[in-house]
Every structure is written in structure tokens, then in C-alpha cells.
Amino acid sequence: MQQGYVAVLWVLAVLVVETTALGECELAHLLQHKLQYEMRLQYMKHYFPIGYTVQVQYKEVLRPSNITRLRNRTVSEMALQYLWLHVSSQAVLRIHEVLPEKHPSWKYAQELCQLFDALGKEYSKYWQTDVEVVVADLVKLIHSAGMESRRKAVHPKALLDNCLKVMRMLYRAPCEW
């Protein structure tokens, strides 16, 4: 009798994880659509002054090479997705913060922030375990006040370019893109 309950609970757990993954993939697909080249070019380059940069912490620039290096250190895909979500949402938030409300890119940046918030809520449903120490340390470094001096000037479009490249690396296989 108890084995039957265990089997039913296991099937339900698998279904919950799969439906969560579908929501995650749908949101990632929406993000990919919002981060199309034409939109990034228009909203993050053409609508900004020539040479405009945003000040971000050095660790807030997440490139595909960083992900490859962490994969070689056998960091789990879930932890890498957590890192990408955290770093990219912070980058979009920094861009959104510098924009006045009447700026042509303000609404676009706000929509990106909303998509990242929704994706964060999707992940929070089943992220109950601790992420790898390497990723947790990187997230702590981003939030530490001592990192204020280690700033880097980055073009807004470059931040979103890296965001999209890393997202494609991390979601290509699980979302079957």
C-alpha cells in the first residue's frame, strides 16, 4: 500500500518539475525574443549617446567563457542558470536605473526586468537546495559593499549581448531550441 503512495508521489513530483521547466522555457523563449539583435541595437545603442556606458561591478559581466570555465569545474547546470539569472537581472536593473521614465528605452528595460522577475519566481519554486560554493561566492561578491571600487564601464548593448549568448548556452539543451 505504501509503495503505491510513494509511486504516485514520485510521479507527481516529476510532473511538477516538468511543468515548472515548461514555464521556465517559455519565459526564456520570451526573453530570447525580447533580446533580438534589432531590439538590442535600437533600444540599447541607437537611443543612447555615442560611447555611453553603465558602471557595473567587474563580476557582473558574465560571458560565455565564464560559463565554460565553470562547466569545466563541474558546476551544475542549475547553478549556472541561477548565476546567469542573478547576474543578468542585475545588469538589466542597472540599465533601467539610469534611464529617465521618458527615455525611449525605459519601457523596453522595464519589460526585461519583469521577465527576469517572472523567471526568478519560476526558479524559486524548486530551488530549495544550496547552489555550489563557487556560484554562491560569486553572488555574494556581487552584493558585497567592498566591491564598489571595482567598477567597470560597459555599453548597455554589450551587457545584453552577453546575457543572450549565455542564455542560449544554458537553455539550448533543456528547452530544445
C-alpha positions as a Markdown table, in Angstrom:
| # | Residue | x | y | z |
|---|---|---|---|---|
| 1 | Met | 0.0 | 0.0 | 0.0 |
| 2 | Gln | 2.8 | 2.5 | 1.0 |
| 3 | Gln | 4.7 | 1.6 | -2.2 |
| 4 | Gly | 1.7 | 2.8 | -4.2 |
| 5 | Tyr | 1.7 | 6.1 | -2.4 |
| 6 | Val | 5.4 | 6.5 | -3.0 |
| 7 | Ala | 5.0 | 5.8 | -6.7 |
| 8 | Val | 2.1 | 8.3 | -7.0 |
| 9 | Leu | 4.1 | 11.0 | -5.1 |
| 10 | Trp | 7.1 | 10.4 | -7.3 |
| 11 | Val | 5.1 | 10.7 | -10.5 |
| 12 | Leu | 3.5 | 14.0 | -9.1 |
| 13 | Ala | 7.0 | 15.3 | -8.2 |
| 14 | Val | 8.2 | 14.6 | -11.7 |
| 15 | Leu | 5.2 | 16.3 | -13.3 |
| 16 | Val | 5.6 | 19.4 | -11.1 |
| 17 | Val | 9.3 | 19.7 | -12.1 |
| 18 | Glu | 8.4 | 19.2 | -15.8 |
| 19 | Thr | 5.6 | 21.8 | -15.8 |
| 20 | Thr | 8.0 | 24.2 | -14.0 |
| 21 | Ala | 10.6 | 23.5 | -16.7 |
| 22 | Leu | 8.0 | 24.3 | -19.3 |
| 23 | Gly | 7.2 | 27.7 | -17.7 |
| 24 | Glu | 10.9 | 28.3 | -17.4 |
| 25 | Cys | 11.5 | 27.5 | -21.1 |
| 26 | Glu | 8.5 | 29.7 | -22.1 |
| 27 | Leu | 9.9 | 32.6 | -20.2 |
| 28 | Ala | 13.4 | 32.1 | -21.5 |
| 29 | His | 11.9 | 32.0 | -25.0 |
| 30 | Leu | 10.1 | 35.3 | -24.4 |
| 31 | Leu | 13.4 | 36.7 | -23.1 |
| 32 | Gln | 15.2 | 35.5 | -26.2 |
| 33 | His | 12.5 | 37.1 | -28.4 |
| 34 | Lys | 12.9 | 40.4 | -26.4 |
| 35 | Leu | 16.7 | 40.3 | -26.8 |
| 36 | Gln | 16.6 | 40.0 | -30.6 |
| 37 | Tyr | 19.5 | 41.8 | -32.3 |
| 38 | Glu | 17.3 | 44.5 | -33.8 |
| 39 | Met | 15.7 | 45.4 | -30.4 |
| 40 | Arg | 19.1 | 45.4 | -28.6 |
| 41 | Leu | 20.5 | 47.6 | -31.3 |
| 42 | Gln | 17.6 | 50.0 | -31.3 |
| 43 | Tyr | 17.0 | 50.3 | -27.6 |
| 44 | Met | 20.5 | 49.9 | -26.2 |
| 45 | Lys | 22.6 | 51.6 | -28.8 |
| 46 | His | 20.7 | 53.9 | -31.1 |
| 47 | Tyr | 18.7 | 55.5 | -28.3 |
| 48 | Phe | 21.8 | 56.1 | -26.2 |
| 49 | Pro | 24.5 | 58.7 | -26.7 |
| 50 | Ile | 27.6 | 57.5 | -28.6 |
| 51 | Gly | 30.0 | 55.8 | -26.3 |
| 52 | Tyr | 27.5 | 55.7 | -23.4 |
| 53 | Thr | 28.5 | 53.2 | -20.7 |
| 54 | Val | 26.9 | 51.9 | -17.5 |
| 55 | Gln | 29.1 | 51.3 | -14.4 |
| 56 | Val | 28.8 | 47.7 | -13.2 |
| 57 | Gln | 30.9 | 45.6 | -10.9 |
| 58 | Tyr | 33.6 | 43.5 | -12.7 |
| 59 | Lys | 31.8 | 40.3 | -11.7 |
| 60 | Glu | 28.5 | 41.5 | -13.2 |
| 61 | Val | 29.8 | 40.9 | -16.7 |
| 62 | Leu | 29.0 | 37.3 | -17.4 |
| 63 | Arg | 30.5 | 36.0 | -20.7 |
| 64 | Pro | 30.2 | 32.5 | -22.3 |
| 65 | Ser | 33.9 | 31.9 | -21.4 |
| 66 | Asn | 33.0 | 32.3 | -17.7 |
| 67 | Ile | 30.3 | 29.6 | -18.1 |
| 68 | Thr | 32.7 | 27.3 | -20.0 |
| 69 | Arg | 35.2 | 27.7 | -17.2 |
| 70 | Leu | 32.6 | 26.9 | -14.5 |
| 71 | Arg | 31.4 | 23.9 | -16.5 |
| 72 | Asn | 34.9 | 22.6 | -16.6 |
| 73 | Arg | 34.9 | 22.8 | -12.8 |
| 74 | Thr | 31.8 | 20.6 | -12.9 |
| 75 | Val | 29.4 | 23.2 | -11.7 |
| 76 | Ser | 25.8 | 22.0 | -12.3 |
| 77 | Glu | 23.6 | 23.5 | -15.0 |
| 78 | Met | 21.0 | 24.6 | -12.4 |
| 79 | Ala | 23.7 | 26.5 | -10.5 |
| 80 | Leu | 24.9 | 28.1 | -13.8 |
| 81 | Gln | 21.3 | 29.1 | -14.6 |
| 82 | Tyr | 21.0 | 30.6 | -11.2 |
| 83 | Leu | 24.2 | 32.6 | -11.7 |
| 84 | Trp | 23.0 | 33.8 | -15.1 |
| 85 | Leu | 19.6 | 34.8 | -13.9 |
| 86 | His | 21.1 | 36.7 | -11.0 |
| 87 | Val | 23.8 | 38.5 | -12.9 |
| 88 | Ser | 21.7 | 39.3 | -16.0 |
| 89 | Ser | 18.8 | 40.6 | -13.9 |
| 90 | Gln | 21.2 | 42.9 | -12.0 |
| 91 | Ala | 22.6 | 44.1 | -15.3 |
| 92 | Val | 19.2 | 44.9 | -16.7 |
| 93 | Leu | 18.2 | 46.6 | -13.4 |
| 94 | Arg | 21.3 | 48.8 | -13.6 |
| 95 | Ile | 20.4 | 49.8 | -17.2 |
| 96 | His | 16.8 | 50.5 | -16.1 |
| 97 | Glu | 18.0 | 52.6 | -13.1 |
| 98 | Val | 20.0 | 55.1 | -15.3 |
| 99 | Leu | 17.1 | 55.7 | -17.7 |
| 100 | Pro | 14.6 | 58.5 | -17.1 |
| 101 | Glu | 11.0 | 57.5 | -17.4 |
| 102 | Lys | 10.5 | 59.4 | -20.7 |
| 103 | His | 13.5 | 57.7 | -22.3 |
| 104 | Pro | 12.5 | 55.6 | -25.4 |
| 105 | Ser | 14.3 | 52.6 | -23.9 |
| 106 | Trp | 12.7 | 52.8 | -20.5 |
| 107 | Lys | 9.7 | 50.7 | -21.3 |
| 108 | Tyr | 11.9 | 48.1 | -23.0 |
| 109 | Ala | 14.2 | 47.8 | -20.0 |
| 110 | Gln | 11.1 | 47.6 | -17.7 |
| 111 | Glu | 9.7 | 44.7 | -19.7 |
| 112 | Leu | 13.0 | 42.9 | -19.5 |
| 113 | Cys | 13.0 | 43.5 | -15.7 |
| 114 | Gln | 9.5 | 42.0 | -15.5 |
| 115 | Leu | 10.6 | 38.9 | -17.5 |
| 116 | Phe | 13.6 | 38.4 | -15.2 |
| 117 | Asp | 11.3 | 38.7 | -12.2 |
| 118 | Ala | 8.9 | 36.1 | -13.6 |
| 119 | Leu | 11.8 | 33.8 | -14.4 |
| 120 | Gly | 13.1 | 34.3 | -10.9 |
| 121 | Lys | 9.7 | 33.3 | -9.4 |
| 122 | Glu | 9.7 | 30.2 | -11.6 |
| 123 | Tyr | 13.1 | 29.1 | -10.2 |
| 124 | Ser | 12.2 | 30.0 | -6.6 |
| 125 | Lys | 9.5 | 27.2 | -6.7 |
| 126 | Tyr | 12.0 | 24.4 | -6.8 |
| 127 | Trp | 15.4 | 25.9 | -5.7 |
| 128 | Gln | 15.4 | 24.6 | -2.1 |
| 129 | Thr | 18.9 | 23.2 | -2.1 |
| 130 | Asp | 22.1 | 25.2 | -1.8 |
| 131 | Val | 23.9 | 26.1 | -5.0 |
| 132 | Glu | 27.6 | 25.2 | -5.5 |
| 133 | Val | 30.0 | 27.2 | -3.3 |
| 134 | Val | 31.7 | 28.7 | -6.4 |
| 135 | Val | 28.4 | 30.2 | -7.6 |
| 136 | Ala | 27.3 | 31.3 | -4.1 |
| 137 | Asp | 30.6 | 33.1 | -3.6 |
| 138 | Leu | 30.2 | 34.9 | -6.9 |
| 139 | Val | 26.7 | 36.1 | -6.0 |
| 140 | Lys | 28.0 | 37.2 | -2.6 |
| 141 | Leu | 30.8 | 39.2 | -4.3 |
| 142 | Ile | 28.3 | 41.0 | -6.4 |
| 143 | His | 26.3 | 42.0 | -3.4 |
| 144 | Ser | 29.3 | 42.9 | -1.2 |
| 145 | Ala | 29.7 | 46.6 | -0.5 |
| 146 | Gly | 33.5 | 46.3 | -0.7 |
| 147 | Met | 33.3 | 45.7 | -4.5 |
| 148 | Glu | 32.1 | 49.3 | -5.1 |
| 149 | Ser | 35.7 | 50.3 | -6.1 |
| 150 | Arg | 36.0 | 47.5 | -8.7 |
| 151 | Arg | 33.7 | 49.0 | -11.3 |
| 152 | Lys | 33.8 | 48.7 | -15.0 |
| 153 | Ala | 32.3 | 50.8 | -17.7 |
| 154 | Val | 30.3 | 48.7 | -20.1 |
| 155 | His | 28.0 | 49.6 | -23.0 |
| 156 | Pro | 24.3 | 48.6 | -22.3 |
| 157 | Lys | 24.1 | 46.7 | -25.5 |
| 158 | Ala | 27.2 | 44.7 | -24.6 |
| 159 | Leu | 25.6 | 43.7 | -21.3 |
| 160 | Leu | 22.5 | 42.4 | -23.2 |
| 161 | Asp | 24.7 | 40.7 | -25.9 |
| 162 | Asn | 26.4 | 38.7 | -23.2 |
| 163 | Cys | 23.1 | 38.0 | -21.5 |
| 164 | Leu | 21.7 | 36.5 | -24.7 |
| 165 | Lys | 24.8 | 34.5 | -25.5 |
| 166 | Val | 25.0 | 32.9 | -22.1 |
| 167 | Met | 21.2 | 32.2 | -22.0 |
| 168 | Arg | 21.5 | 30.4 | -25.3 |
| 169 | Met | 24.3 | 28.3 | -23.9 |
| 170 | Leu | 22.4 | 27.3 | -20.8 |
| 171 | Tyr | 18.9 | 26.8 | -22.3 |
| 172 | Arg | 19.6 | 25.3 | -25.7 |
| 173 | Ala | 19.5 | 21.7 | -24.5 |
| 174 | Pro | 16.9 | 21.8 | -21.7 |
| 175 | Cys | 14.4 | 23.8 | -23.7 |
| 176 | Glu | 15.3 | 22.0 | -27.0 |
| 177 | Trp | 16.0 | 25.2 | -29.0 |
